mmCIF file of C-alpha atoms in Angstrom:
data_model
loop_
_atom_site.group_PDB
_atom_site.id
_atom_site.type_symbol
_atom_site.label_atom_id
_atom_site.label_comp_id
_atom_site.label_asym_id
_atom_site.label_seq_id
_atom_site.Cartn_x
_atom_site.Cartn_y
_atom_site.Cartn_z
ATOM 1 C CA UNK A 27 -0.026 -0.012 0.016
ATOM 2 C CA UNK A 28 1.256 3.415 -0.828
ATOM 3 C CA UNK A 29 2.373 5.444 2.049
ATOM 4 C CA UNK A 30 -0.484 7.731 3.398
ATOM 5 C CA UNK A 31 0.137 11.191 4.645
ATOM 6 C CA UNK A 32 -1.511 12.604 7.716
ATOM 7 C CA UNK A 33 -3.696 15.005 5.676
ATOM 8 C CA UNK A 34 -5.173 12.140 3.722
ATOM 9 C CA UNK A 35 -5.689 10.229 6.987
ATOM 10 C CA UNK A 36 -7.208 13.212 8.670
ATOM 11 C CA UNK A 37 -9.587 13.841 5.646
ATOM 12 C CA UNK A 38 -10.621 10.214 5.516
ATOM 13 C CA UNK A 39 -11.349 10.263 9.291
ATOM 14 C CA UNK A 40 -13.426 13.326 8.938
ATOM 15 C CA UNK A 41 -15.448 11.654 6.200
ATOM 16 C CA UNK A 42 -15.936 8.518 8.188
ATOM 17 C CA UNK A 43 -17.136 10.630 11.180
ATOM 18 C CA UNK A 44 -19.486 12.521 8.994
ATOM 19 C CA UNK A 45 -20.960 9.389 7.473
ATOM 20 C CA UNK A 46 -21.254 7.855 10.971
ATOM 21 C CA UNK A 47 -22.898 10.924 12.298
ATOM 22 C CA UNK A 48 -25.522 11.033 9.500
ATOM 23 C CA UNK A 49 -26.265 7.336 9.881
ATOM 24 C CA UNK A 50 -26.624 7.676 13.639
ATOM 25 C CA UNK A 51 -29.067 10.489 13.269
ATOM 26 C CA UNK A 52 -31.128 8.424 10.850
ATOM 27 C CA UNK A 53 -31.134 5.192 12.645
ATOM 28 C CA UNK A 54 -31.698 6.719 16.123
ATOM 29 C CA UNK A 55 -34.146 9.488 15.008
ATOM 30 C CA UNK A 56 -37.074 7.582 16.329
ATOM 31 C CA UNK A 57 -36.165 7.117 19.995
ATOM 32 C CA UNK A 58 -38.233 10.072 21.132
ATOM 33 C CA UNK A 59 -41.556 8.236 20.629
ATOM 34 C CA UNK A 60 -40.887 5.199 22.847
ATOM 35 C CA UNK A 61 -39.672 7.594 25.562
ATOM 36 C CA UNK A 62 -42.837 9.761 25.288
ATOM 37 C CA UNK A 63 -45.021 6.599 25.282
ATOM 38 C CA UNK A 64 -43.448 5.147 28.333
ATOM 39 C CA UNK A 65 -43.602 8.436 30.136
ATOM 40 C CA UNK A 66 -47.287 8.696 29.227
ATOM 41 C CA UNK A 67 -47.956 5.171 30.591
ATOM 42 C CA UNK A 68 -46.241 6.220 33.830
ATOM 43 C CA UNK A 69 -48.111 9.579 34.213
ATOM 44 C CA UNK A 70 -51.409 8.032 33.243
ATOM 45 C CA UNK A 71 -51.104 5.445 36.025
ATOM 46 C CA UNK A 72 -51.978 8.280 38.409
ATOM 47 C CA UNK A 73 -55.602 7.227 37.732
ATOM 48 C CA UNK A 74 -54.956 4.072 39.646
ATOM 49 C CA UNK A 75 -54.862 6.138 42.914
ATOM 50 C CA UNK A 76 -57.840 7.627 44.602
ATOM 51 C CA UNK A 77 -55.975 10.691 45.630
ATOM 52 C CA UNK A 78 -52.950 11.191 43.330
ATOM 53 C CA UNK A 79 -52.601 14.943 43.724
ATOM 54 C CA UNK A 80 -54.384 15.730 46.968
ATOM 55 C CA UNK A 81 -54.326 14.690 50.560
ATOM 56 C CA UNK A 82 -56.892 12.135 51.454
ATOM 57 C CA UNK A 83 -59.765 13.545 53.471
ATOM 58 C CA UNK A 84 -59.651 12.490 57.093
ATOM 59 C CA UNK A 85 -62.676 10.260 56.743
ATOM 60 C CA UNK A 86 -61.414 8.404 53.597
ATOM 61 C CA UNK A 87 -61.100 4.617 54.112
ATOM 62 C CA UNK A 88 -57.991 2.944 52.814
ATOM 63 C CA UNK A 89 -57.639 -0.537 51.313
ATOM 64 C CA UNK A 90 -54.838 -1.420 53.733
ATOM 65 C CA UNK A 91 -51.243 -2.318 52.962
ATOM 66 C CA UNK A 92 -50.982 -3.140 49.337
ATOM 67 C CA UNK A 93 -48.269 -5.647 48.646
ATOM 68 C CA UNK A 94 -47.457 -6.284 45.929
ATOM 69 C CA UNK A 95 -48.175 -2.786 44.834
ATOM 70 C CA UNK A 96 -49.788 -3.470 41.553
ATOM 71 C CA UNK A 97 -50.747 0.245 41.109
ATOM 72 C CA UNK A 98 -47.052 0.870 40.761
ATOM 73 C CA UNK A 99 -46.132 2.908 43.887
ATOM 74 C CA UNK A 100 -46.982 1.794 47.418
ATOM 75 C CA UNK A 101 -50.199 3.543 48.444
ATOM 76 C CA UNK A 102 -53.070 2.522 50.651
ATOM 77 C CA UNK A 103 -55.568 4.483 48.586
ATOM 78 C CA UNK A 104 -55.590 2.730 45.320
ATOM 79 C CA UNK A 105 -58.764 2.621 43.199
ATOM 80 C CA UNK A 106 -58.847 -1.113 42.635
ATOM 81 C CA UNK A 107 -56.092 -3.862 42.733
ATOM 82 C CA UNK A 108 -57.620 -5.761 39.765
ATOM 83 C CA UNK A 109 -57.801 -2.530 37.800
ATOM 84 C CA UNK A 110 -54.223 -1.777 38.600
ATOM 85 C CA UNK A 111 -53.183 -5.352 37.648
ATOM 86 C CA UNK A 112 -54.966 -5.137 34.368
ATOM 87 C CA UNK A 113 -53.571 -1.606 33.655
ATOM 88 C CA UNK A 114 -49.989 -2.871 33.836
ATOM 89 C CA UNK A 115 -50.222 -6.414 32.679
ATOM 90 C CA UNK A 116 -52.224 -5.459 29.556
ATOM 91 C CA UNK A 117 -50.733 -1.979 29.297
ATOM 92 C CA UNK A 118 -46.998 -2.879 29.227
ATOM 93 C CA UNK A 119 -47.268 -5.694 26.605
ATOM 94 C CA UNK A 120 -49.558 -3.419 24.414
ATOM 95 C CA UNK A 121 -47.070 -0.576 24.728
ATOM 96 C CA UNK A 122 -44.118 -2.823 23.828
ATOM 97 C CA UNK A 123 -46.035 -4.129 20.881
ATOM 98 C CA UNK A 124 -46.841 -0.653 19.660
ATOM 99 C CA UNK A 125 -43.213 0.447 20.041
ATOM 100 C CA UNK A 126 -42.136 -2.675 18.138
ATOM 101 C CA UNK A 127 -44.479 -1.607 15.341
ATOM 102 C CA UNK A 128 -42.969 1.809 15.448
ATOM 103 C CA UNK A 129 -39.473 0.485 14.969
ATOM 104 C CA UNK A 130 -40.674 -1.797 12.131
ATOM 105 C CA UNK A 131 -42.209 1.131 10.462
ATOM 106 C CA UNK A 132 -39.083 3.175 10.773
ATOM 107 C CA UNK A 133 -37.025 0.316 9.433
ATOM 108 C CA UNK A 134 -39.138 0.273 6.319
ATOM 109 C CA UNK A 135 -38.985 4.080 6.014
ATOM 110 C CA UNK A 136 -35.292 4.765 6.686
ATOM 111 C CA UNK A 137 -33.951 1.424 5.519
ATOM 112 C CA UNK A 138 -32.038 0.773 8.755
ATOM 113 C CA UNK A 139 -32.887 -1.539 11.633
ATOM 114 C CA UNK A 140 -32.303 -1.493 15.272
ATOM 115 C CA UNK A 141 -32.073 -4.487 17.629
ATOM 116 C CA UNK A 142 -35.167 -3.351 19.553
ATOM 117 C CA UNK A 143 -36.240 -6.913 20.301
ATOM 118 C CA UNK A 144 -33.913 -6.970 23.387
ATOM 119 C CA UNK A 145 -35.958 -4.075 24.807
ATOM 120 C CA UNK A 146 -39.143 -6.173 24.328
ATOM 121 C CA UNK A 147 -37.503 -9.177 25.855
ATOM 122 C CA UNK A 148 -36.314 -7.196 28.901
ATOM 123 C CA UNK A 149 -39.734 -5.569 29.559
ATOM 124 C CA UNK A 150 -41.880 -8.663 29.044
ATOM 125 C CA UNK A 151 -39.392 -10.961 30.710
ATOM 126 C CA UNK A 152 -39.349 -8.784 33.799
ATOM 127 C CA UNK A 153 -43.069 -8.551 33.827
ATOM 128 C CA UNK A 154 -43.403 -12.306 33.608
ATOM 129 C CA UNK A 155 -40.864 -12.864 36.284
ATOM 130 C CA UNK A 156 -42.838 -10.519 38.607
ATOM 131 C CA UNK A 157 -46.059 -12.363 37.838
ATOM 132 C CA UNK A 158 -44.348 -15.683 38.768
ATOM 133 C CA UNK A 159 -42.887 -14.272 41.932
ATOM 134 C CA UNK A 160 -46.182 -12.794 43.002
ATOM 135 C CA UNK A 161 -47.978 -16.090 42.401
ATOM 136 C CA UNK A 162 -45.718 -17.913 44.875
ATOM 137 C CA UNK A 163 -48.078 -18.649 47.873
ATOM 138 C CA UNK A 164 -46.909 -17.084 51.108
ATOM 139 C CA UNK A 165 -48.401 -16.521 54.580
ATOM 140 C CA UNK A 166 -48.307 -13.151 56.024
ATOM 141 C CA UNK A 167 -48.649 -12.247 59.678
ATOM 142 C CA UNK A 168 -46.551 -9.192 59.648
ATOM 143 C CA UNK A 169 -48.717 -6.134 60.522
ATOM 144 C CA UNK A 170 -46.774 -3.769 58.455
ATOM 145 C CA UNK A 171 -45.380 -5.690 55.411
ATOM 146 C CA UNK A 172 -44.629 -2.483 53.391
ATOM 147 C CA UNK A 173 -41.641 -1.737 55.709
ATOM 148 C CA UNK A 174 -40.409 -5.335 55.656
ATOM 149 C CA UNK A 175 -37.593 -4.517 53.294
ATOM 150 C CA UNK A 176 -36.162 -8.036 53.449
ATOM 151 C CA UNK A 177 -39.294 -9.489 51.884
ATOM 152 C CA UNK A 178 -39.205 -9.749 48.148
ATOM 153 C CA UNK A 179 -42.896 -8.985 47.781
ATOM 154 C CA UNK A 180 -42.485 -5.500 49.084
ATOM 155 C CA UNK A 181 -40.252 -4.815 46.040
ATOM 156 C CA UNK A 182 -42.739 -6.100 43.521
ATOM 157 C CA UNK A 183 -44.068 -3.324 41.367
ATOM 158 C CA UNK A 184 -44.828 -3.188 37.656
ATOM 159 C CA UNK A 185 -42.504 -0.249 37.427
ATOM 160 C CA UNK A 186 -39.438 -2.490 37.367
ATOM 161 C CA UNK A 187 -40.239 -4.007 33.991
ATOM 162 C CA UNK A 188 -40.366 -0.451 32.628
ATOM 163 C CA UNK A 189 -37.014 0.303 34.211
ATOM 164 C CA UNK A 190 -35.457 -2.828 32.656
ATOM 165 C CA UNK A 191 -37.029 -2.038 29.282
ATOM 166 C CA UNK A 192 -35.760 1.641 29.311
ATOM 167 C CA UNK A 193 -32.260 0.764 30.227
ATOM 168 C CA UNK A 194 -32.056 -1.999 27.610
ATOM 169 C CA UNK A 195 -33.591 0.385 24.957
ATOM 170 C CA UNK A 196 -30.983 3.047 25.992
ATOM 171 C CA UNK A 197 -28.214 0.652 25.092
ATOM 172 C CA UNK A 198 -29.919 -0.423 21.857
ATOM 173 C CA UNK A 199 -30.278 3.207 20.899
ATOM 174 C CA UNK A 200 -26.866 4.098 22.125
ATOM 175 C CA UNK A 201 -28.411 6.871 24.238
ATOM 176 C CA UNK A 202 -26.792 7.717 27.542
ATOM 177 C CA UNK A 203 -29.665 10.012 28.323
ATOM 178 C CA UNK A 204 -32.186 7.199 28.040
ATOM 179 C CA UNK A 205 -30.147 4.874 30.109
ATOM 180 C CA UNK A 206 -29.835 7.542 32.813
ATOM 181 C CA UNK A 207 -33.638 8.371 32.559
ATOM 182 C CA UNK A 208 -34.418 4.599 32.930
ATOM 183 C CA UNK A 209 -32.047 4.297 35.941
ATOM 184 C CA UNK A 210 -33.754 7.339 37.424
ATOM 185 C CA UNK A 211 -37.112 5.681 37.171
ATOM 186 C CA UNK A 212 -35.452 2.796 38.989
ATOM 187 C CA UNK A 213 -34.120 5.046 41.714
ATOM 188 C CA UNK A 214 -37.577 6.589 42.325
ATOM 189 C CA UNK A 215 -39.144 3.154 42.322
ATOM 190 C CA UNK A 216 -36.595 1.735 44.666
ATOM 191 C CA UNK A 217 -36.905 4.774 46.977
ATOM 192 C CA UNK A 218 -40.640 4.173 47.181
ATOM 193 C CA UNK A 219 -40.310 0.405 47.644
ATOM 194 C CA UNK A 220 -37.779 0.738 50.453
ATOM 195 C CA UNK A 221 -39.588 3.324 52.507
ATOM 196 C CA UNK A 222 -43.054 2.277 51.646
ATOM 197 C CA UNK A 223 -44.106 5.896 51.129
ATOM 198 C CA UNK A 224 -43.482 9.090 49.284
ATOM 199 C CA UNK A 225 -40.462 11.216 49.904
ATOM 200 C CA UNK A 226 -39.230 9.615 53.093
ATOM 201 C CA UNK A 227 -35.608 10.048 53.679
ATOM 202 C CA UNK A 228 -33.266 8.276 56.139
ATOM 203 C CA UNK A 229 -32.068 9.905 59.291
ATOM 204 C CA UNK A 230 -28.532 10.632 58.184
ATOM 205 C CA UNK A 231 -29.821 12.528 55.154
ATOM 206 C CA UNK A 232 -32.310 14.369 57.119
ATOM 207 C CA UNK A 233 -29.518 15.457 59.440
ATOM 208 C CA UNK A 234 -27.396 16.543 56.454
ATOM 209 C CA UNK A 235 -30.213 18.555 54.925
ATOM 210 C CA UNK A 236 -31.586 19.870 58.187
ATOM 211 C CA UNK A 237 -28.128 20.669 59.639
ATOM 212 C CA UNK A 238 -28.437 18.428 62.682
ATOM 213 C CA UNK A 239 -31.193 17.218 64.939
ATOM 214 C CA UNK A 240 -32.534 13.722 65.867
ATOM 215 C CA UNK A 241 -31.696 11.099 63.342
ATOM 216 C CA UNK A 242 -35.215 9.817 63.028
ATOM 217 C CA UNK A 243 -35.572 10.295 59.315
ATOM 218 C CA UNK A 244 -37.582 12.930 57.525
ATOM 219 C CA UNK A 245 -39.724 13.660 54.593
ATOM 220 C CA UNK A 246 -39.240 15.600 51.418
ATOM 221 C CA UNK A 247 -42.360 16.646 49.513
ATOM 222 C CA UNK A 248 -42.889 17.633 45.897
ATOM 223 C CA UNK A 249 -45.127 20.649 45.293
ATOM 224 C CA UNK A 250 -46.028 20.358 48.976
ATOM 225 C CA UNK A 251 -47.508 16.946 48.616
ATOM 226 C CA UNK A 252 -46.328 13.491 49.397
ATOM 227 C CA UNK A 253 -48.717 11.847 47.001
ATOM 228 C CA UNK A 254 -48.191 9.515 44.007
ATOM 229 C CA UNK A 255 -48.903 12.083 41.350
ATOM 230 C CA UNK A 256 -45.846 14.244 42.003
ATOM 231 C CA UNK A 257 -43.649 11.217 42.441
ATOM 232 C CA UNK A 258 -44.836 9.924 38.987
ATOM 233 C CA UNK A 259 -43.983 13.257 37.497
ATOM 234 C CA UNK A 260 -40.610 13.159 39.178
ATOM 235 C CA UNK A 261 -40.013 9.673 37.615
ATOM 236 C CA UNK A 262 -41.210 10.566 34.180
ATOM 237 C CA UNK A 263 -39.643 14.060 33.905
ATOM 238 C CA UNK A 264 -36.175 13.014 32.721
ATOM 239 C CA UNK A 265 -37.703 10.779 29.993
ATOM 240 C CA UNK A 266 -39.665 13.735 28.597
ATOM 241 C CA UNK A 267 -36.620 16.032 28.731
ATOM 242 C CA UNK A 268 -34.442 13.534 26.893
ATOM 243 C CA UNK A 269 -37.236 12.929 24.431
ATOM 244 C CA UNK A 270 -37.520 16.597 23.779
ATOM 245 C CA UNK A 271 -33.804 16.813 23.119
ATOM 246 C CA UNK A 272 -33.730 13.820 20.895
ATOM 247 C CA UNK A 273 -36.885 14.657 18.860
ATOM 248 C CA UNK A 274 -35.926 15.488 15.282
ATOM 249 C CA UNK A 275 -38.133 18.562 15.177
ATOM 250 C CA UNK A 276 -36.984 19.664 11.742
ATOM 251 C CA UNK A 277 -37.503 16.282 10.252
ATOM 252 C CA UNK A 278 -41.017 16.044 11.640
ATOM 253 C CA UNK A 279 -41.812 19.512 10.272
ATOM 254 C CA UNK A 280 -40.704 18.266 6.838
ATOM 255 C CA UNK A 281 -42.951 15.264 6.982
ATOM 256 C CA UNK A 282 -40.483 12.652 8.275
ATOM 257 C CA UNK A 283 -37.372 11.099 6.893
ATOM 258 C CA UNK A 284 -37.231 8.926 3.776
ATOM 259 C CA UNK A 285 -34.679 6.524 2.467
ATOM 260 C CA UNK A 286 -33.913 8.742 -0.493
ATOM 261 C CA UNK A 287 -34.928 12.356 -1.219
ATOM 262 C CA UNK A 288 -38.398 12.510 -2.775
ATOM 263 C CA UNK A 289 -39.175 8.995 -1.576
ATOM 264 C CA UNK A 290 -38.563 5.687 -3.280
ATOM 265 C CA UNK A 291 -40.268 4.611 -6.547
ATOM 266 C CA UNK A 292 -43.138 2.385 -5.377
ATOM 267 C CA UNK A 293 -42.232 -0.656 -7.409
ATOM 268 C CA UNK A 294 -38.550 -0.069 -7.956
ATOM 269 C CA UNK A 295 -36.618 -3.398 -8.127
ATOM 270 C CA UNK A 296 -33.977 -4.152 -5.606
ATOM 271 C CA UNK A 297 -30.397 -3.458 -6.638
ATOM 272 C CA UNK A 298 -28.729 -5.875 -8.994
ATOM 273 C CA UNK A 299 -26.182 -8.281 -7.764
ATOM 274 C CA UNK A 300 -22.437 -7.521 -8.238
ATOM 275 C CA UNK A 301 -22.376 -10.076 -10.975
ATOM 276 C CA UNK A 302 -24.272 -7.531 -13.255
ATOM 277 C CA UNK A 303 -22.228 -5.508 -15.653
ATOM 278 C CA UNK A 304 -20.235 -2.990 -13.517
ATOM 279 C CA UNK A 305 -20.491 0.734 -13.836
ATOM 280 C CA UNK A 306 -17.527 2.841 -14.628
ATOM 281 C CA UNK A 307 -15.290 2.836 -11.578
ATOM 282 C CA UNK A 308 -15.419 5.933 -9.393
ATOM 283 C CA UNK A 309 -12.455 8.282 -9.194
ATOM 284 C CA UNK A 310 -11.354 7.080 -5.762
ATOM 285 C CA UNK A 311 -10.835 3.564 -7.211
ATOM 286 C CA UNK A 312 -7.745 4.640 -8.958
ATOM 287 C CA UNK A 313 -4.905 2.581 -7.481
ATOM 288 C CA UNK A 314 -7.390 0.307 -5.555
ATOM 289 C CA UNK A 315 -5.948 -3.269 -5.741
ATOM 290 C CA UNK A 316 -8.819 -5.062 -4.075
ATOM 291 C CA UNK B 24 -3.261 -6.290 11.812
ATOM 292 C CA UNK B 25 -1.948 -4.093 14.642
ATOM 293 C CA UNK B 26 1.002 -1.805 14.722
ATOM 294 C CA UNK B 27 4.016 -3.158 16.585
ATOM 295 C CA UNK B 28 6.550 -1.013 18.374
ATOM 296 C CA UNK B 29 8.450 1.178 15.895
ATOM 297 C CA UNK B 30 6.331 0.253 12.953
ATOM 298 C CA UNK B 31 4.806 2.971 10.872
ATOM 299 C CA UNK B 32 0.988 3.184 11.387
ATOM 300 C CA UNK B 33 0.462 2.719 7.642
ATOM 301 C CA UNK B 34 1.558 -0.865 8.112
ATOM 302 C CA UNK B 35 -1.752 -1.418 10.083
ATOM 303 C CA UNK B 36 -3.964 -0.186 7.297
ATOM 304 C CA UNK B 37 -6.001 -2.970 5.729
ATOM 305 C CA UNK B 38 -6.039 -3.138 1.941
ATOM 306 C CA UNK B 39 -9.627 -4.481 1.895
ATOM 307 C CA UNK B 40 -11.013 -1.755 4.224
ATOM 308 C CA UNK B 41 -8.756 1.130 3.298
ATOM 309 C CA UNK B 42 -11.058 2.792 0.822
ATOM 310 C CA UNK B 43 -13.301 5.767 1.492
ATOM 311 C CA UNK B 44 -16.533 3.982 0.387
ATOM 312 C CA UNK B 45 -15.783 0.620 2.042
ATOM 313 C CA UNK B 46 -14.997 2.440 5.236
ATOM 314 C CA UNK B 47 -18.273 4.364 4.814
ATOM 315 C CA UNK B 48 -20.167 1.038 4.319
ATOM 316 C CA UNK B 49 -18.582 -0.443 7.485
ATOM 317 C CA UNK B 50 -19.222 2.810 9.507
ATOM 318 C CA UNK B 51 -22.883 2.941 8.479
ATOM 319 C CA UNK B 52 -23.393 -0.660 9.331
ATOM 320 C CA UNK B 53 -21.723 -0.163 12.677
ATOM 321 C CA UNK B 54 -24.590 2.246 13.616
ATOM 322 C CA UNK B 55 -27.448 -0.102 12.763
ATOM 323 C CA UNK B 56 -28.264 -3.777 13.100
ATOM 324 C CA UNK B 57 -29.014 -3.935 9.423
ATOM 325 C CA UNK B 58 -29.152 -1.513 6.481
ATOM 326 C CA UNK B 59 -30.927 -1.874 3.175
ATOM 327 C CA UNK B 60 -28.887 -1.632 -0.011
ATOM 328 C CA UNK B 61 -30.949 1.303 -1.178
ATOM 329 C CA UNK B 62 -30.448 3.213 2.154
ATOM 330 C CA UNK B 63 -26.700 2.440 2.005
ATOM 331 C CA UNK B 64 -26.506 3.624 -1.718
ATOM 332 C CA UNK B 65 -28.388 6.867 -0.860
ATOM 333 C CA UNK B 66 -26.221 7.709 2.053
ATOM 334 C CA UNK B 67 -22.993 7.182 0.193
ATOM 335 C CA UNK B 68 -24.175 8.685 -3.092
ATOM 336 C CA UNK B 69 -23.010 5.579 -5.142
ATOM 337 C CA UNK B 70 -24.468 3.950 -8.113
ATOM 338 C CA UNK B 71 -25.940 0.472 -7.754
ATOM 339 C CA UNK B 72 -23.025 -1.197 -9.576
ATOM 340 C CA UNK B 73 -20.329 0.598 -7.633
ATOM 341 C CA UNK B 74 -21.908 -0.206 -4.287
ATOM 342 C CA UNK B 75 -22.480 -3.804 -5.354
ATOM 343 C CA UNK B 76 -18.838 -4.117 -6.193
ATOM 344 C CA UNK B 77 -17.653 -2.750 -2.888
ATOM 345 C CA UNK B 78 -20.108 -4.917 -0.993
ATOM 346 C CA UNK B 79 -18.909 -8.003 -2.841
ATOM 347 C CA UNK B 80 -15.263 -7.232 -1.788
ATOM 348 C CA UNK B 81 -16.384 -6.872 1.913
ATOM 349 C CA UNK B 82 -18.565 -9.923 1.685
ATOM 350 C CA UNK B 83 -15.779 -11.989 0.284
ATOM 351 C CA UNK B 84 -13.523 -10.883 3.149
ATOM 352 C CA UNK B 85 -16.193 -11.950 5.678
ATOM 353 C CA UNK B 86 -16.818 -8.356 6.883
ATOM 354 C CA UNK B 87 -20.368 -8.001 5.616
ATOM 355 C CA UNK B 88 -23.294 -10.419 5.398
ATOM 356 C CA UNK B 89 -25.934 -9.887 2.613
ATOM 357 C CA UNK B 90 -29.403 -11.138 3.188
ATOM 358 C CA UNK B 91 -32.146 -11.083 0.524
ATOM 359 C CA UNK B 92 -35.746 -10.864 1.623
ATOM 360 C CA UNK B 93 -38.989 -9.096 0.981
ATOM 361 C CA UNK B 94 -40.564 -6.047 2.417
ATOM 362 C CA UNK B 95 -44.171 -6.865 1.584
ATOM 363 C CA UNK B 96 -43.997 -7.801 -1.997
ATOM 364 C CA UNK B 97 -40.799 -5.834 -2.788
ATOM 365 C CA UNK B 98 -37.551 -7.698 -2.886
ATOM 366 C CA UNK B 99 -35.100 -6.137 -0.406
ATOM 367 C CA UNK B 100 -31.393 -6.702 0.235
ATOM 368 C CA UNK B 101 -30.229 -6.173 3.929
ATOM 369 C CA UNK B 102 -26.638 -5.723 4.818
ATOM 370 C CA UNK B 103 -25.102 -6.564 8.308
ATOM 371 C CA UNK B 104 -21.782 -6.108 9.771
ATOM 372 C CA UNK B 105 -19.893 -9.106 11.052
ATOM 373 C CA UNK B 106 -17.593 -9.260 14.039
ATOM 374 C CA UNK B 107 -14.675 -9.458 11.657
ATOM 375 C CA UNK B 108 -15.931 -6.351 9.885
ATOM 376 C CA UNK B 109 -16.270 -4.464 13.122
ATOM 377 C CA UNK B 110 -12.767 -5.441 14.217
ATOM 378 C CA UNK B 111 -11.402 -4.345 10.750
ATOM 379 C CA UNK B 112 -13.199 -1.008 10.991
ATOM 380 C CA UNK B 113 -11.959 -0.190 14.472
ATOM 381 C CA UNK B 114 -8.420 -1.262 13.564
ATOM 382 C CA UNK B 115 -8.510 0.915 10.495
ATOM 383 C CA UNK B 116 -9.898 3.912 12.456
ATOM 384 C CA UNK B 117 -7.122 3.367 15.082
ATOM 385 C CA UNK B 118 -4.430 3.197 12.363
ATOM 386 C CA UNK B 119 -5.664 6.427 10.763
ATOM 387 C CA UNK B 120 -5.738 8.102 14.115
ATOM 388 C CA UNK B 121 -2.250 7.079 14.790
ATOM 389 C CA UNK B 122 -1.055 8.520 11.490
ATOM 390 C CA UNK B 123 -2.624 11.846 12.436
ATOM 391 C CA UNK B 124 -1.308 11.698 15.990
ATOM 392 C CA UNK B 125 2.244 11.081 14.918
ATOM 393 C CA UNK B 126 2.240 14.440 12.948
ATOM 394 C CA UNK B 127 0.762 16.237 15.878
ATOM 395 C CA UNK B 128 3.506 14.892 18.234
ATOM 396 C CA UNK B 129 6.275 15.799 15.790
#
């Protein structure tokens, strides 16, 4: 091979980076929709609670400790356990199927495919695993099972399959923002599972924030409320922010991306094999020995 | 091929990969699981024949896998990067970066 000077190498590297950048924008230009859809599912789950954005009236009757928490977050004022169960166990598979359809549509439109099936496997697999664990018969005599951190059932919530799906999708989409947003949903979920409530913090953190005092723990509230609604907003917010950043606004305004400018001919045959008569070689082939 | 101590970085350049369009093919395939022939052609601005020739070279070298299928009723050719192709791409990029870095050091 002829010696290559640094200018040629630099130019070639710049070309490769440009090609890679354009390809990346094309193949990952659809990640915004799954993020918005999952955030919408999270936020819409606020209807599973009787008082998602307000304090329960003093005379409101609760349904008792809800373990597993099929509404998503631990709350004693859920509307209906069967409704919560149906929402997630039908909603998550339907959402994953819809997102799969989105990726299939994008593959047809832009001509590039992503390995989104791992995202589906992670979400559905985690959901199935939770259903199996929840079906294991147990006997409960503990009066306050929500705070029984050592019991696996206190950690069961349909939010974990969403966490798994988001993180795996983040890797498939090569989006650090999505991975972090998914992990954040996990942090909020784990926080809620561990403390069995909204916004509770350990004593050491309360001392740090409060500048001293008894280490009995404390409470942080969102918008002045310790209710599921603000917690769901807190969990979903990073997803929406990353989705807004990743949305190809200009492409959407132009009517979406296509494989070629002006769109493909509807019945254009696929490209011929290399055994067909070759075209004239391009200029960069001069000196190519392959 | 990797550069040993003292060897010039151009020794690490791969004849098969060291071509702007073939590098472009590998770079595009590194970003997606699969890419159609038409999408590849449009992104690189090549003719069907030229692209076919470069893909045949890469396929013969075991760097790209060609899969023919259908999208509805339309025949479609999908291209996928192999592990060997990914390795070759990364080694080529590393060798090019070394060439540039040597001049910056000097």
